[in-house]
PDB file of C-alpha atoms in Angstrom:
ATOM      1  CA  MET J   1       9.576  -3.559  20.586  1.00 43.00           C
ATOM      2  CA  VAL J   2      11.540  -2.052  17.683  1.00 41.00           C
ATOM      3  CA  MET J   3      12.954  -5.488  16.844  1.00 44.00           C
ATOM      4  CA  VAL J   4       9.454  -7.043  16.774  1.00 38.00           C
ATOM      5  CA  LEU J   5       8.189  -4.300  14.457  1.00 39.00           C
ATOM      6  CA  PHE J   6      11.221  -4.741  12.204  1.00 41.00           C
ATOM      7  CA  CYS J   7      10.601  -8.514  11.990  1.00 42.00           C
ATOM      8  CA  LEU J   8       6.944  -7.925  11.132  1.00 43.00           C
ATOM      9  CA  PHE J   9       8.005  -5.454   8.451  1.00 43.00           C
ATOM     10  CA  LEU J  10      10.395  -7.999   6.916  1.00 44.00           C
ATOM     11  CA  VAL J  11       7.737 -10.715   6.895  1.00 45.00           C
ATOM     12  CA  GLY J  12       5.292  -8.320   5.256  1.00 44.00           C
ATOM     13  CA  MET J  13       7.781  -7.323   2.588  1.00 42.00           C
ATOM     14  CA  THR J  14       8.679 -10.899   1.673  1.00 42.00           C
ATOM     15  CA  SER J  15       5.027 -11.923   1.413  1.00 44.00           C
ATOM     16  CA  CYS J  16       4.205  -9.190  -1.118  1.00 46.00           C
ATOM     17  CA  GLY J  17       6.338 -10.351  -4.008  1.00 59.00           C
ATOM     18  CA  GLY J  18       7.805 -13.393  -5.603  1.00 73.00           C
ATOM     19  CA  ASN J  19       6.922 -16.300  -7.775  1.00 80.00           C
ATOM     20  CA  SER J  20       5.561 -18.710  -5.177  1.00 87.00           C
ATOM     21  CA  PRO J  21       2.184 -20.380  -5.801  1.00 88.00           C
ATOM     22  CA  ASP J  22       0.408 -18.569  -2.974  1.00 88.00           C
ATOM     23  CA  VAL J  23       1.731 -15.134  -4.023  1.00 93.00           C
ATOM     24  CA  VAL J  24       0.765 -15.540  -7.700  1.00 94.00           C
ATOM     25  CA  ALA J  25      -2.653 -16.974  -6.828  1.00 93.00           C
ATOM     26  CA  CYS J  26      -3.276 -14.126  -4.349  1.00 95.00           C
ATOM     27  CA  LYS J  27      -2.467 -11.606  -7.073  1.00 96.00           C
ATOM     28  CA  ALA J  28      -5.039 -13.347  -9.291  1.00 95.00           C
ATOM     29  CA  MET J  29      -7.652 -13.360  -6.517  1.00 94.00           C
ATOM     30  CA  GLU J  30      -7.035  -9.686  -5.847  1.00 96.00           C
ATOM     31  CA  CYS J  31      -7.654  -8.956  -9.531  1.00 96.00           C
ATOM     32  CA  LEU J  32     -10.937 -10.915  -9.426  1.00 94.00           C
ATOM     33  CA  LYS J  33     -11.970  -9.184  -6.203  1.00 95.00           C
ATOM     34  CA  ASN J  34     -11.258  -5.727  -7.664  1.00 96.00           C
ATOM     35  CA  GLY J  35     -12.711  -6.437 -11.119  1.00 95.00           C
ATOM     36  CA  ASP J  36      -9.278  -6.003 -12.719  1.00 97.00           C
ATOM     37  CA  ALA J  37      -9.571  -8.182 -15.824  1.00 96.00           C
ATOM     38  CA  GLU J  38      -6.473  -6.696 -17.444  1.00 97.00           C
ATOM     39  CA  GLY J  39      -4.382  -7.375 -14.347  1.00 97.00           C
ATOM     40  CA  TYR J  40      -5.607 -10.969 -14.268  1.00 96.00           C
ATOM     41  CA  VAL J  41      -4.784 -11.443 -17.960  1.00 96.00           C
ATOM     42  CA  GLU J  42      -1.179 -10.417 -17.253  1.00 96.00           C
ATOM     43  CA  LEU J  43      -0.963 -13.388 -14.878  1.00 96.00           C
ATOM     44  CA  MET J  44      -2.360 -15.913 -17.382  1.00 95.00           C
ATOM     45  CA  ALA J  45      -0.320 -18.457 -19.326  1.00 93.00           C
ATOM     46  CA  GLU J  46      -2.858 -18.130 -22.177  1.00 92.00           C
ATOM     47  CA  PRO J  47      -4.220 -14.550 -22.006  1.00 94.00           C
ATOM     48  CA  ASN J  48      -7.940 -14.250 -22.768  1.00 93.00           C
ATOM     49  CA  LEU J  49      -9.375 -10.876 -21.773  1.00 96.00           C
ATOM     50  CA  GLY J  50     -12.907 -11.682 -22.953  1.00 94.00           C
ATOM     51  CA  ARG J  51     -13.049 -14.811 -20.832  1.00 92.00           C
ATOM     52  CA  ILE J  52     -11.904 -13.039 -17.664  1.00 93.00           C
ATOM     53  CA  GLU J  53     -14.284 -10.124 -18.249  1.00 95.00           C
ATOM     54  CA  HIS J  54     -17.054 -12.744 -18.434  1.00 92.00           C
ATOM     55  CA  VAL J  55     -15.856 -14.409 -15.208  1.00 90.00           C
ATOM     56  CA  ILE J  56     -15.810 -11.078 -13.358  1.00 93.00           C
ATOM     57  CA  LYS J  57     -19.306 -10.170 -14.623  1.00 93.00           C
ATOM     58  CA  TYR J  58     -20.538 -13.588 -13.525  1.00 90.00           C
ATOM     59  CA  LEU J  59     -18.938 -13.199 -10.075  1.00 89.00           C
ATOM     60  CA  ASN J  60     -20.587  -9.823  -9.655  1.00 92.00           C
ATOM     61  CA  TYR J  61     -23.983 -11.020 -10.912  1.00 91.00           C
ATOM     62  CA  ARG J  62     -24.244 -14.325  -9.101  1.00 88.00           C
ATOM     63  CA  HIS J  63     -22.079 -13.737  -6.038  1.00 89.00           C
ATOM     64  CA  LYS J  64     -21.903  -9.939  -5.718  1.00 93.00           C
ATOM     65  CA  GLY J  65     -18.143 -10.308  -6.092  1.00 91.00           C
ATOM     66  CA  ILE J  66     -15.564 -11.546  -3.623  1.00 93.00           C
ATOM     67  CA  ARG J  67     -15.550  -9.785  -0.272  1.00 94.00           C
ATOM     68  CA  GLU J  68     -12.574 -11.517   1.334  1.00 95.00           C
ATOM     69  CA  TYR J  69     -10.336 -14.531   0.808  1.00 93.00           C
ATOM     70  CA  LYS J  70      -7.517 -16.417   2.446  1.00 94.00           C
ATOM     71  CA  VAL J  71      -5.163 -19.128   1.211  1.00 92.00           C
ATOM     72  CA  ALA J  72      -6.234 -22.424   2.740  1.00 90.00           C
ATOM     73  CA  GLU J  73      -3.480 -24.572   1.232  1.00 85.00           C
ATOM     74  CA  PHE J  74      -1.374 -25.119  -1.853  1.00 76.00           C
ATOM     75  CA  ASP J  75       0.520 -28.009  -3.301  1.00 75.00           C
ATOM     76  CA  LYS J  76       1.661 -29.533  -6.546  1.00 66.00           C
ATOM     77  CA  ARG J  77      -1.317 -30.976  -8.390  1.00 63.00           C
ATOM     78  CA  ASP J  78       0.691 -33.854  -9.791  1.00 60.00           C
ATOM     79  CA  PRO J  79       3.911 -34.785  -7.996  1.00 53.00           C
ATOM     80  CA  ASN J  80       5.303 -36.166 -11.277  1.00 59.00           C
ATOM     81  CA  SER J  81       4.653 -32.989 -13.256  1.00 63.00           C
ATOM     82  CA  ASP J  82       7.064 -30.132 -13.586  1.00 63.00           C
ATOM     83  CA  GLY J  83       5.284 -27.162 -12.145  1.00 70.00           C
ATOM     84  CA  TYR J  84       1.519 -27.637 -11.991  1.00 81.00           C
ATOM     85  CA  TYR J  85       0.119 -26.276  -8.736  1.00 86.00           C
ATOM     86  CA  TRP J  86      -3.259 -25.638  -7.209  1.00 86.00           C
ATOM     87  CA  VAL J  87      -3.995 -23.085  -4.535  1.00 90.00           C
ATOM     88  CA  MET J  88      -7.144 -23.502  -2.477  1.00 90.00           C
ATOM     89  CA  PHE J  89      -8.849 -20.441  -1.010  1.00 91.00           C
ATOM     90  CA  ASN J  90     -11.497 -19.979   1.616  1.00 92.00           C
ATOM     91  CA  TYR J  91     -13.570 -17.009   0.500  1.00 92.00           C
ATOM     92  CA  THR J  92     -16.639 -15.020   1.413  1.00 94.00           C
ATOM     93  CA  ASP J  93     -18.677 -13.624  -1.442  1.00 92.00           C
ATOM     94  CA  GLY J  94     -20.583 -10.353  -1.487  1.00 93.00           C
ATOM     95  CA  ARG J  95     -23.729 -12.126  -0.282  1.00 94.00           C
ATOM     96  CA  GLY J  96     -21.921 -13.343   2.828  1.00 95.00           C
ATOM     97  CA  ARG J  97     -21.679 -16.974   1.691  1.00 93.00           C
ATOM     98  CA  LYS J  98     -18.498 -18.863   2.561  1.00 93.00           C
ATOM     99  CA  ASP J  99     -16.991 -21.511   0.308  1.00 89.00           C
ATOM    100  CA  THR J 100     -13.718 -22.777  -1.140  1.00 88.00           C
ATOM    101  CA  ALA J 101     -12.262 -22.367  -4.619  1.00 87.00           C
ATOM    102  CA  HIS J 102      -9.073 -23.274  -6.453  1.00 88.00           C
ATOM    103  CA  ILE J 103      -6.734 -21.441  -8.784  1.00 91.00           C
ATOM    104  CA  PHE J 104      -4.500 -23.609 -10.935  1.00 90.00           C
ATOM    105  CA  LEU J 105      -0.996 -22.483 -11.827  1.00 91.00           C
ATOM    106  CA  MET J 106       1.641 -23.688 -14.248  1.00 90.00           C
ATOM    107  CA  LYS J 107       5.204 -22.728 -15.079  1.00 88.00           C
ATOM    108  CA  ASP J 108       5.848 -20.919 -18.341  1.00 88.00           C
ATOM    109  CA  GLU J 109       8.933 -21.405 -20.513  1.00 88.00           C
ATOM    110  CA  HIS J 110      10.898 -19.041 -18.236  1.00 89.00           C
ATOM    111  CA  GLY J 111       9.955 -20.859 -15.035  1.00 86.00           C
ATOM    112  CA  ASN J 112       7.477 -18.189 -13.909  1.00 91.00           C
ATOM    113  CA  LEU J 113       4.198 -19.315 -12.435  1.00 91.00           C
ATOM    114  CA  LYS J 114       1.158 -18.283 -14.475  1.00 94.00           C
ATOM    115  CA  VAL J 115      -2.555 -18.862 -14.049  1.00 94.00           C
ATOM    116  CA  GLY J 116      -3.575 -21.730 -16.258  1.00 88.00           C
ATOM    117  CA  PRO J 117      -4.297 -23.930 -18.024  1.00 82.00           C
ATOM    118  CA  GLY J 118      -7.046 -21.895 -19.625  1.00 80.00           C
ATOM    119  CA  ASP J 119      -8.400 -19.379 -17.120  1.00 83.00           C
ATOM    120  CA  GLY J 120      -7.198 -21.414 -14.130  1.00 85.00           C
ATOM    121  CA  LEU J 121     -10.717 -21.338 -12.694  1.00 80.00           C
ATOM    122  CA  SER J 122     -12.464 -24.203 -14.462  1.00 61.00           C
ATOM    123  CA  ASP J 123     -13.934 -25.653 -11.254  1.00 59.00           C
ATOM    124  CA  TRP J 124     -15.289 -22.334  -9.954  1.00 59.00           C
ATOM    125  CA  TRP J 125     -18.798 -21.086  -9.629  1.00 50.00           C
ATOM    126  CA  GLN J 126     -20.439 -24.079 -11.336  1.00 49.00           C
ATOM    127  CA  TYR J 127     -19.737 -23.011 -14.924  1.00 40.00           C
TER     128      TYR J 127
END
């Protein structure tokens, strides 16, 4: 039993950090869910606080925010590119509606994954 708990602890610890597409996109989703525009901006390749504040207001107005989400899949967007990824989420909004959405990621000059291009959400919420 102790060994099983230890293994679960290790899995939990490794899933909380890193520079993998699902981890970075989950951090971004958590910021959107919690209304943390400044936290989201820190994850962006091209920071734009005003844009993300608008997105969060829109999410809260139209969808009553994000209630829960889960990574559905992720992959490179273009196999020939060097570091463009998309992460697809299944989510439930505050009204109880279920849908899917994508967050796009790209590598910066240091090889870190960042949300982008732009806000990384251009296909969301029927802008």
